[in-house]
């Protein structure tokens, strides 16, 4: 797990991740991803949580990066709970219910002082649509391969809350969707990167500083981009990344799951049945599918799964 050349090959309805030290590639049907996480003080586990899940047909990939308040045992228990939620909603195209459940989990832990900032994304491979919810977390960066430029992935034109999970019993978090192209890159990270600073200084690297540094890194080598980025930050601000947990998740569409094969579509109900039968023995949440036209119908006609937000932004995203 610590070898940066290692790769995790995702299976159907699998959830991978946690809050441990990791430097690994993750291969899915529609996405390639690279995850780096280093807990504070080189501990075995930390307050940053990262998860990736793949649905029964390989069309839906969900990615989560969260910064949970505190360290130690309660974070490990929280990470285990989040894994169960990831599994429960692994076959949901619409991530709204998952986001609502995430907030509900942290609200239930609020008396213990536990809350979290997080970025939740769902990638639909047949249309290269990425849905995103930001709960008080630093905004992801996106590299547009056709323009060869980095920019922040955010939207001020959506309604809903964007406060950290666990602060209030929010029913509706702000979410938006964008269209990605094959080889575009999305970089999610925790606040240790933008809070990097010289010892004794109050001036933070900030979002502008992070954007400036990432623009100096070669995007054609995504497998080494995270390590090169962290090295560049440490070169400019020596030792600044040692003061907190550090987690970076980089992913790109690979164009390999435009439409699930007939075999995969036929096997999906069988995988679900196996999960139901195994539930008494494994204790794992049952990954019930989202019974909607977008999700079920989208298996046959991908355009049915597109959100209005994506249709309205498709033209501008492809310029």
Short mmCIF file of C-alpha atoms in Angstrom, two decimals:
data_model
loop_
_atom_site.label_atom_id
_atom_site.label_comp_id
_atom_site.label_asym_id
_atom_site.label_seq_id
_atom_site.Cartn_x
_atom_site.Cartn_y
_atom_site.Cartn_z
CA UNK A 1 0.00 0.00 0.00
CA UNK A 2 2.91 2.38 0.57
CA UNK A 3 4.54 1.63 -2.75
CA UNK A 4 3.69 4.43 -5.16
CA UNK A 5 3.86 1.96 -8.06
CA UNK A 6 1.12 -0.25 -6.58
CA UNK A 7 -2.31 -0.32 -8.17
CA UNK A 8 -5.74 -1.22 -6.88
CA UNK A 9 -8.04 -2.75 -9.53
CA UNK A 10 -11.64 -2.04 -8.57
CA UNK A 11 -14.23 -4.78 -8.85
CA UNK A 12 -17.98 -4.31 -9.20
CA UNK A 13 -19.68 -2.87 -6.09
CA UNK A 14 -16.32 -2.51 -4.37
CA UNK A 15 -15.38 0.28 -1.94
CA UNK A 16 -11.68 1.05 -1.50
CA UNK A 17 -10.03 3.50 0.86
CA UNK A 18 -9.86 4.52 4.51
CA UNK A 19 -7.75 6.88 6.60
CA UNK A 20 -4.40 5.10 6.50
CA UNK A 21 -1.10 5.98 4.86
CA UNK A 22 -1.31 5.21 1.13
CA UNK A 23 0.36 6.05 -2.18
CA UNK A 24 -1.38 4.04 -4.86
CA UNK A 25 -3.00 4.03 -8.28
CA UNK A 26 -6.65 2.97 -8.55
CA UNK A 27 -7.99 1.56 -11.81
CA UNK A 28 -11.75 1.60 -12.53
CA UNK A 29 -13.88 1.02 -15.61
CA UNK A 30 -14.25 4.70 -16.45
CA UNK A 31 -11.58 6.42 -14.39
CA UNK A 32 -7.93 6.20 -13.49
CA UNK A 33 -7.09 7.64 -10.06
CA UNK A 34 -4.05 8.20 -7.88
CA UNK A 35 -4.42 8.58 -4.11
CA UNK A 36 -1.81 9.87 -1.70
CA UNK A 37 -2.46 10.17 2.02
CA UNK A 38 0.05 10.78 4.80
CA UNK A 39 -1.30 11.06 8.35
CA UNK A 40 0.16 13.69 10.65
CA UNK A 41 3.38 12.58 12.34
CA UNK A 42 3.57 9.54 10.01
CA UNK A 43 0.97 7.79 12.16
CA UNK A 44 -0.72 4.65 10.87
CA UNK A 45 -3.99 6.55 10.44
CA UNK A 46 -5.14 10.17 10.46
CA UNK A 47 -8.04 12.57 10.21
CA UNK A 48 -8.21 12.59 6.39
CA UNK A 49 -10.55 10.03 4.84
CA UNK A 50 -10.57 8.95 1.19
CA UNK A 51 -12.87 6.50 -0.58
CA UNK A 52 -13.55 5.30 -4.12
CA UNK A 53 -16.44 3.05 -5.15
CA UNK A 54 -17.52 1.38 -8.39
CA UNK A 55 -21.09 0.28 -9.20
CA UNK A 56 -22.28 -3.11 -10.44
CA UNK A 57 -21.92 -2.18 -14.12
CA UNK A 58 -18.85 0.06 -13.94
CA UNK A 59 -20.79 3.13 -15.12
CA UNK A 60 -20.85 4.96 -11.76
CA UNK A 61 -17.74 5.86 -9.81
CA UNK A 62 -18.01 7.81 -6.56
CA UNK A 63 -15.05 9.55 -4.93
CA UNK A 64 -14.86 11.11 -1.49
CA UNK A 65 -12.16 13.19 0.18
CA UNK A 66 -12.98 14.32 3.73
CA UNK A 67 -11.14 16.06 6.54
CA UNK A 68 -12.62 14.81 9.81
CA UNK A 69 -12.06 16.86 12.95
CA UNK A 70 -9.56 15.32 15.34
CA UNK A 71 -7.41 12.20 15.17
CA UNK A 72 -7.27 8.76 16.72
CA UNK A 73 -9.87 6.11 17.42
CA UNK A 74 -13.03 8.11 16.80
CA UNK A 75 -11.83 9.02 13.30
CA UNK A 76 -11.16 5.34 12.53
CA UNK A 77 -14.70 4.49 13.67
CA UNK A 78 -16.08 7.33 11.57
CA UNK A 79 -14.11 6.13 8.54
CA UNK A 80 -15.63 2.66 8.96
CA UNK A 81 -19.12 4.19 9.05
CA UNK A 82 -18.41 6.18 5.90
CA UNK A 83 -17.31 2.99 4.13
CA UNK A 84 -20.72 1.46 4.89
CA UNK A 85 -22.46 4.53 3.48
CA UNK A 86 -20.29 4.39 0.35
CA UNK A 87 -21.32 0.77 -0.12
CA UNK A 88 -25.00 1.47 0.58
CA UNK A 89 -25.15 4.05 -2.25
CA UNK A 90 -22.64 2.45 -4.63
CA UNK A 91 -25.38 1.82 -7.23
CA UNK A 92 -26.95 5.30 -6.99
CA UNK A 93 -26.36 7.66 -9.89
CA UNK A 94 -27.82 10.65 -8.05
CA UNK A 95 -25.58 11.39 -5.06
CA UNK A 96 -28.04 13.65 -3.21
CA UNK A 97 -29.30 10.95 -0.86
CA UNK A 98 -25.75 9.86 -0.14
CA UNK A 99 -24.75 13.44 0.71
CA UNK A 100 -27.81 13.80 2.95
CA UNK A 101 -26.90 10.57 4.75
CA UNK A 102 -23.31 11.74 5.17
CA UNK A 103 -24.46 14.91 6.87
CA UNK A 104 -26.90 12.94 9.03
CA UNK A 105 -24.08 10.68 10.18
CA UNK A 106 -21.97 13.65 11.29
CA UNK A 107 -24.95 15.41 12.89
CA UNK A 108 -25.38 12.30 15.04
CA UNK A 109 -21.73 12.66 16.08
CA UNK A 110 -21.89 16.41 16.70
CA UNK A 111 -22.26 16.02 20.49
CA UNK A 112 -18.82 14.41 20.44
CA UNK A 113 -17.45 17.41 18.51
CA UNK A 114 -17.04 15.48 15.26
CA UNK A 115 -17.64 17.26 11.96
CA UNK A 116 -16.01 17.15 8.54
CA UNK A 117 -15.35 19.14 5.42
CA UNK A 118 -15.62 17.05 2.28
CA UNK A 119 -15.76 16.93 -1.49
CA UNK A 120 -18.14 14.29 -2.88
CA UNK A 121 -18.03 13.54 -6.60
CA UNK A 122 -19.87 11.07 -8.81
CA UNK A 123 -18.59 10.24 -12.29
CA UNK A 124 -20.91 8.73 -14.91
CA UNK A 125 -18.69 7.10 -17.52
CA UNK A 126 -21.11 6.87 -20.51
CA UNK A 127 -21.44 10.68 -20.64
CA UNK A 128 -18.27 11.80 -18.80
CA UNK A 129 -20.48 13.75 -16.41
CA UNK A 130 -19.07 14.68 -13.01
CA UNK A 131 -21.44 15.74 -10.22
CA UNK A 132 -19.87 17.57 -7.31
CA UNK A 133 -20.85 18.60 -3.80
CA UNK A 134 -18.52 20.71 -1.66
CA UNK A 135 -19.22 20.72 2.08
CA UNK A 136 -16.94 23.51 3.31
CA UNK A 137 -13.88 21.95 1.65
CA UNK A 138 -11.17 23.57 -0.52
CA UNK A 139 -12.39 23.52 -4.16
CA UNK A 140 -10.90 20.92 -6.51
CA UNK A 141 -8.68 21.91 -9.40
CA UNK A 142 -9.43 20.76 -12.95
CA UNK A 143 -6.98 20.52 -15.84
CA UNK A 144 -8.65 20.94 -19.24
CA UNK A 145 -6.49 18.92 -21.61
CA UNK A 146 -7.75 20.65 -24.77
CA UNK A 147 -6.86 24.10 -23.37
CA UNK A 148 -3.83 22.95 -21.37
CA UNK A 149 -4.95 25.07 -18.40
CA UNK A 150 -5.70 24.54 -14.72
CA UNK A 151 -8.64 26.22 -12.98
CA UNK A 152 -10.74 25.79 -9.87
CA UNK A 153 -13.83 23.63 -10.19
CA UNK A 154 -16.62 25.54 -8.49
CA UNK A 155 -19.97 27.17 -9.20
CA UNK A 156 -21.68 30.12 -7.56
CA UNK A 157 -24.88 29.55 -9.53
CA UNK A 158 -26.34 26.70 -7.49
CA UNK A 159 -28.66 26.85 -4.53
CA UNK A 160 -28.19 24.97 -1.28
CA UNK A 161 -25.83 24.73 1.66
CA UNK A 162 -22.06 24.22 1.44
CA UNK A 163 -21.21 24.14 5.16
CA UNK A 164 -19.19 21.27 6.71
CA UNK A 165 -21.03 18.04 7.49
CA UNK A 166 -22.34 17.84 11.05
CA UNK A 167 -22.82 21.57 11.64
CA UNK A 168 -26.57 21.62 10.96
CA UNK A 169 -29.28 19.20 9.90
CA UNK A 170 -29.23 20.38 6.28
CA UNK A 171 -31.63 18.71 3.85
CA UNK A 172 -30.25 20.10 0.60
CA UNK A 173 -26.56 20.64 -0.15
CA UNK A 174 -25.48 22.66 -3.17
CA UNK A 175 -24.42 20.48 -6.10
CA UNK A 176 -23.49 21.06 -9.72
CA UNK A 177 -22.35 19.02 -12.72
CA UNK A 178 -19.74 19.49 -15.40
CA UNK A 179 -18.65 17.60 -18.49
CA UNK A 180 -15.14 16.20 -18.56
CA UNK A 181 -13.14 14.96 -21.51
CA UNK A 182 -10.82 11.99 -21.68
CA UNK A 183 -7.47 12.96 -20.10
CA UNK A 184 -8.87 15.95 -18.22
CA UNK A 185 -7.59 15.84 -14.63
CA UNK A 186 -9.39 16.60 -11.38
CA UNK A 187 -7.32 17.24 -8.25
CA UNK A 188 -8.97 16.99 -4.81
CA UNK A 189 -6.94 17.72 -1.69
CA UNK A 190 -7.19 18.59 1.99
CA UNK A 191 -6.47 22.02 3.45
CA UNK A 192 -2.87 21.27 4.42
CA UNK A 193 -1.83 22.24 0.87
CA UNK A 194 -3.34 25.72 0.86
CA UNK A 195 -2.46 26.29 4.54
CA UNK A 196 1.25 25.63 3.93
CA UNK A 197 3.45 28.50 5.17
CA UNK A 198 6.92 29.41 6.26
CA UNK A 199 7.68 28.70 9.95
CA UNK A 200 6.69 31.73 12.03
CA UNK A 201 4.85 33.35 9.12
CA UNK A 202 1.12 34.07 8.96
CA UNK A 203 1.05 34.17 5.15
CA UNK A 204 -0.53 31.01 3.72
CA UNK A 205 0.15 29.54 0.30
CA UNK A 206 -3.57 29.85 -0.40
CA UNK A 207 -5.55 28.86 -3.45
CA UNK A 208 -3.71 31.30 -5.72
CA UNK A 209 -0.37 29.91 -4.60
CA UNK A 210 -1.46 26.32 -5.11
CA UNK A 211 -2.73 27.14 -8.61
CA UNK A 212 0.54 28.85 -9.42
CA UNK A 213 2.60 25.82 -8.32
CA UNK A 214 0.44 23.16 -9.98
CA UNK A 215 0.80 25.04 -13.28
CA UNK A 216 4.53 24.26 -13.14
CA UNK A 217 3.95 20.48 -12.94
CA UNK A 218 3.84 18.31 -16.07
CA UNK A 219 0.21 17.07 -16.43
CA UNK A 220 1.26 14.49 -19.01
CA UNK A 221 2.60 12.29 -16.19
CA UNK A 222 -0.39 12.03 -13.82
CA UNK A 223 1.09 9.06 -11.98
CA UNK A 224 3.84 11.31 -10.64
CA UNK A 225 1.96 14.63 -10.55
CA UNK A 226 0.98 14.45 -6.87
CA UNK A 227 4.48 13.61 -5.68
CA UNK A 228 5.93 16.36 -7.87
CA UNK A 229 3.38 18.85 -6.55
CA UNK A 230 4.12 18.04 -2.91
CA UNK A 231 7.84 18.23 -3.60
CA UNK A 232 7.41 21.67 -5.19
CA UNK A 233 5.41 22.94 -2.21
CA UNK A 234 8.01 21.59 0.21
CA UNK A 235 10.79 23.19 -1.84
CA UNK A 236 9.12 26.59 -1.61
CA UNK A 237 7.88 26.19 1.99
CA UNK A 238 10.20 23.63 3.65
CA UNK A 239 8.54 21.45 6.27
CA UNK A 240 5.17 23.15 5.93
CA UNK A 241 3.35 19.94 5.01
CA UNK A 242 4.51 18.17 8.17
CA UNK A 243 2.09 20.07 10.42
CA UNK A 244 -1.08 18.25 9.38
CA UNK A 245 -2.54 15.28 7.54
CA UNK A 246 -1.94 15.46 3.78
CA UNK A 247 -4.30 13.84 1.28
CA UNK A 248 -4.47 14.28 -2.49
CA UNK A 249 -6.76 12.43 -4.91
CA UNK A 250 -6.14 12.88 -8.63
CA UNK A 251 -8.35 11.28 -11.28
CA UNK A 252 -9.01 11.38 -15.03
CA UNK A 253 -11.61 9.87 -17.40
CA UNK A 254 -10.06 7.07 -19.43
CA UNK A 255 -12.85 6.54 -21.98
CA UNK A 256 -13.00 2.79 -21.32
CA UNK A 257 -16.59 2.46 -20.03
CA UNK A 258 -18.76 4.41 -22.42
CA UNK A 259 -21.38 1.70 -22.23
CA UNK A 260 -21.40 -1.44 -20.09
CA UNK A 261 -21.29 -4.71 -21.98
CA UNK A 262 -24.38 -6.91 -22.21
CA UNK A 263 -22.66 -9.36 -19.87
CA UNK A 264 -22.06 -6.68 -17.22
CA UNK A 265 -25.66 -5.50 -17.43
CA UNK A 266 -26.95 -9.04 -16.99
CA UNK A 267 -24.59 -9.76 -14.11
CA UNK A 268 -25.57 -6.65 -12.12
CA UNK A 269 -28.74 -8.21 -10.57
CA UNK A 270 -26.75 -11.35 -9.71
CA UNK A 271 -24.11 -9.31 -7.89
CA UNK A 272 -26.86 -7.57 -5.93
CA UNK A 273 -28.50 -10.90 -5.05
CA UNK A 274 -25.17 -12.22 -3.76
CA UNK A 275 -24.78 -9.13 -1.57
CA UNK A 276 -28.27 -9.65 -0.13
CA UNK A 277 -27.61 -13.33 0.63
CA UNK A 278 -24.22 -12.54 2.19
CA UNK A 279 -25.56 -9.72 4.39
CA UNK A 280 -26.13 -11.86 7.54
CA UNK A 281 -22.56 -13.15 7.35
CA UNK A 282 -20.64 -10.04 6.30
CA UNK A 283 -22.60 -7.33 8.09
CA UNK A 284 -22.08 -5.09 5.06
CA UNK A 285 -24.74 -2.66 3.85
CA UNK A 286 -26.83 -3.87 0.94
CA UNK A 287 -26.04 -1.76 -2.18
CA UNK A 288 -29.62 -1.27 -3.31
CA UNK A 289 -29.87 0.39 -6.74
CA UNK A 290 -31.48 3.77 -7.26
CA UNK A 291 -34.84 3.01 -8.85
CA UNK A 292 -35.06 5.92 -11.27
CA UNK A 293 -35.34 6.42 -15.02
CA UNK A 294 -31.93 8.11 -15.02
CA UNK A 295 -30.21 5.17 -13.32
CA UNK A 296 -32.07 2.13 -14.66
CA UNK A 297 -32.93 3.61 -18.06
CA UNK A 298 -29.43 5.02 -18.35
CA UNK A 299 -28.09 1.46 -18.62
CA UNK A 300 -29.75 1.31 -22.04
CA UNK A 301 -29.69 4.97 -23.10
CA UNK A 302 -26.93 7.06 -21.46
CA UNK A 303 -28.59 10.38 -22.33
CA UNK A 304 -31.38 9.53 -19.89
CA UNK A 305 -28.85 9.80 -17.07
CA UNK A 306 -27.72 13.34 -17.87
CA UNK A 307 -28.67 16.08 -15.46
CA UNK A 308 -30.10 19.44 -16.63
CA UNK A 309 -27.01 21.12 -15.15
CA UNK A 310 -24.74 19.11 -17.41
CA UNK A 311 -26.79 19.82 -20.51
CA UNK A 312 -26.69 23.54 -19.83
CA UNK A 313 -22.94 23.59 -19.19
CA UNK A 314 -21.86 21.11 -21.86
CA UNK A 315 -21.28 23.78 -24.49
CA UNK A 316 -19.13 25.98 -22.27
CA UNK A 317 -17.18 23.02 -20.83
CA UNK A 318 -16.14 21.88 -24.30
CA UNK A 319 -14.94 25.27 -25.57
#
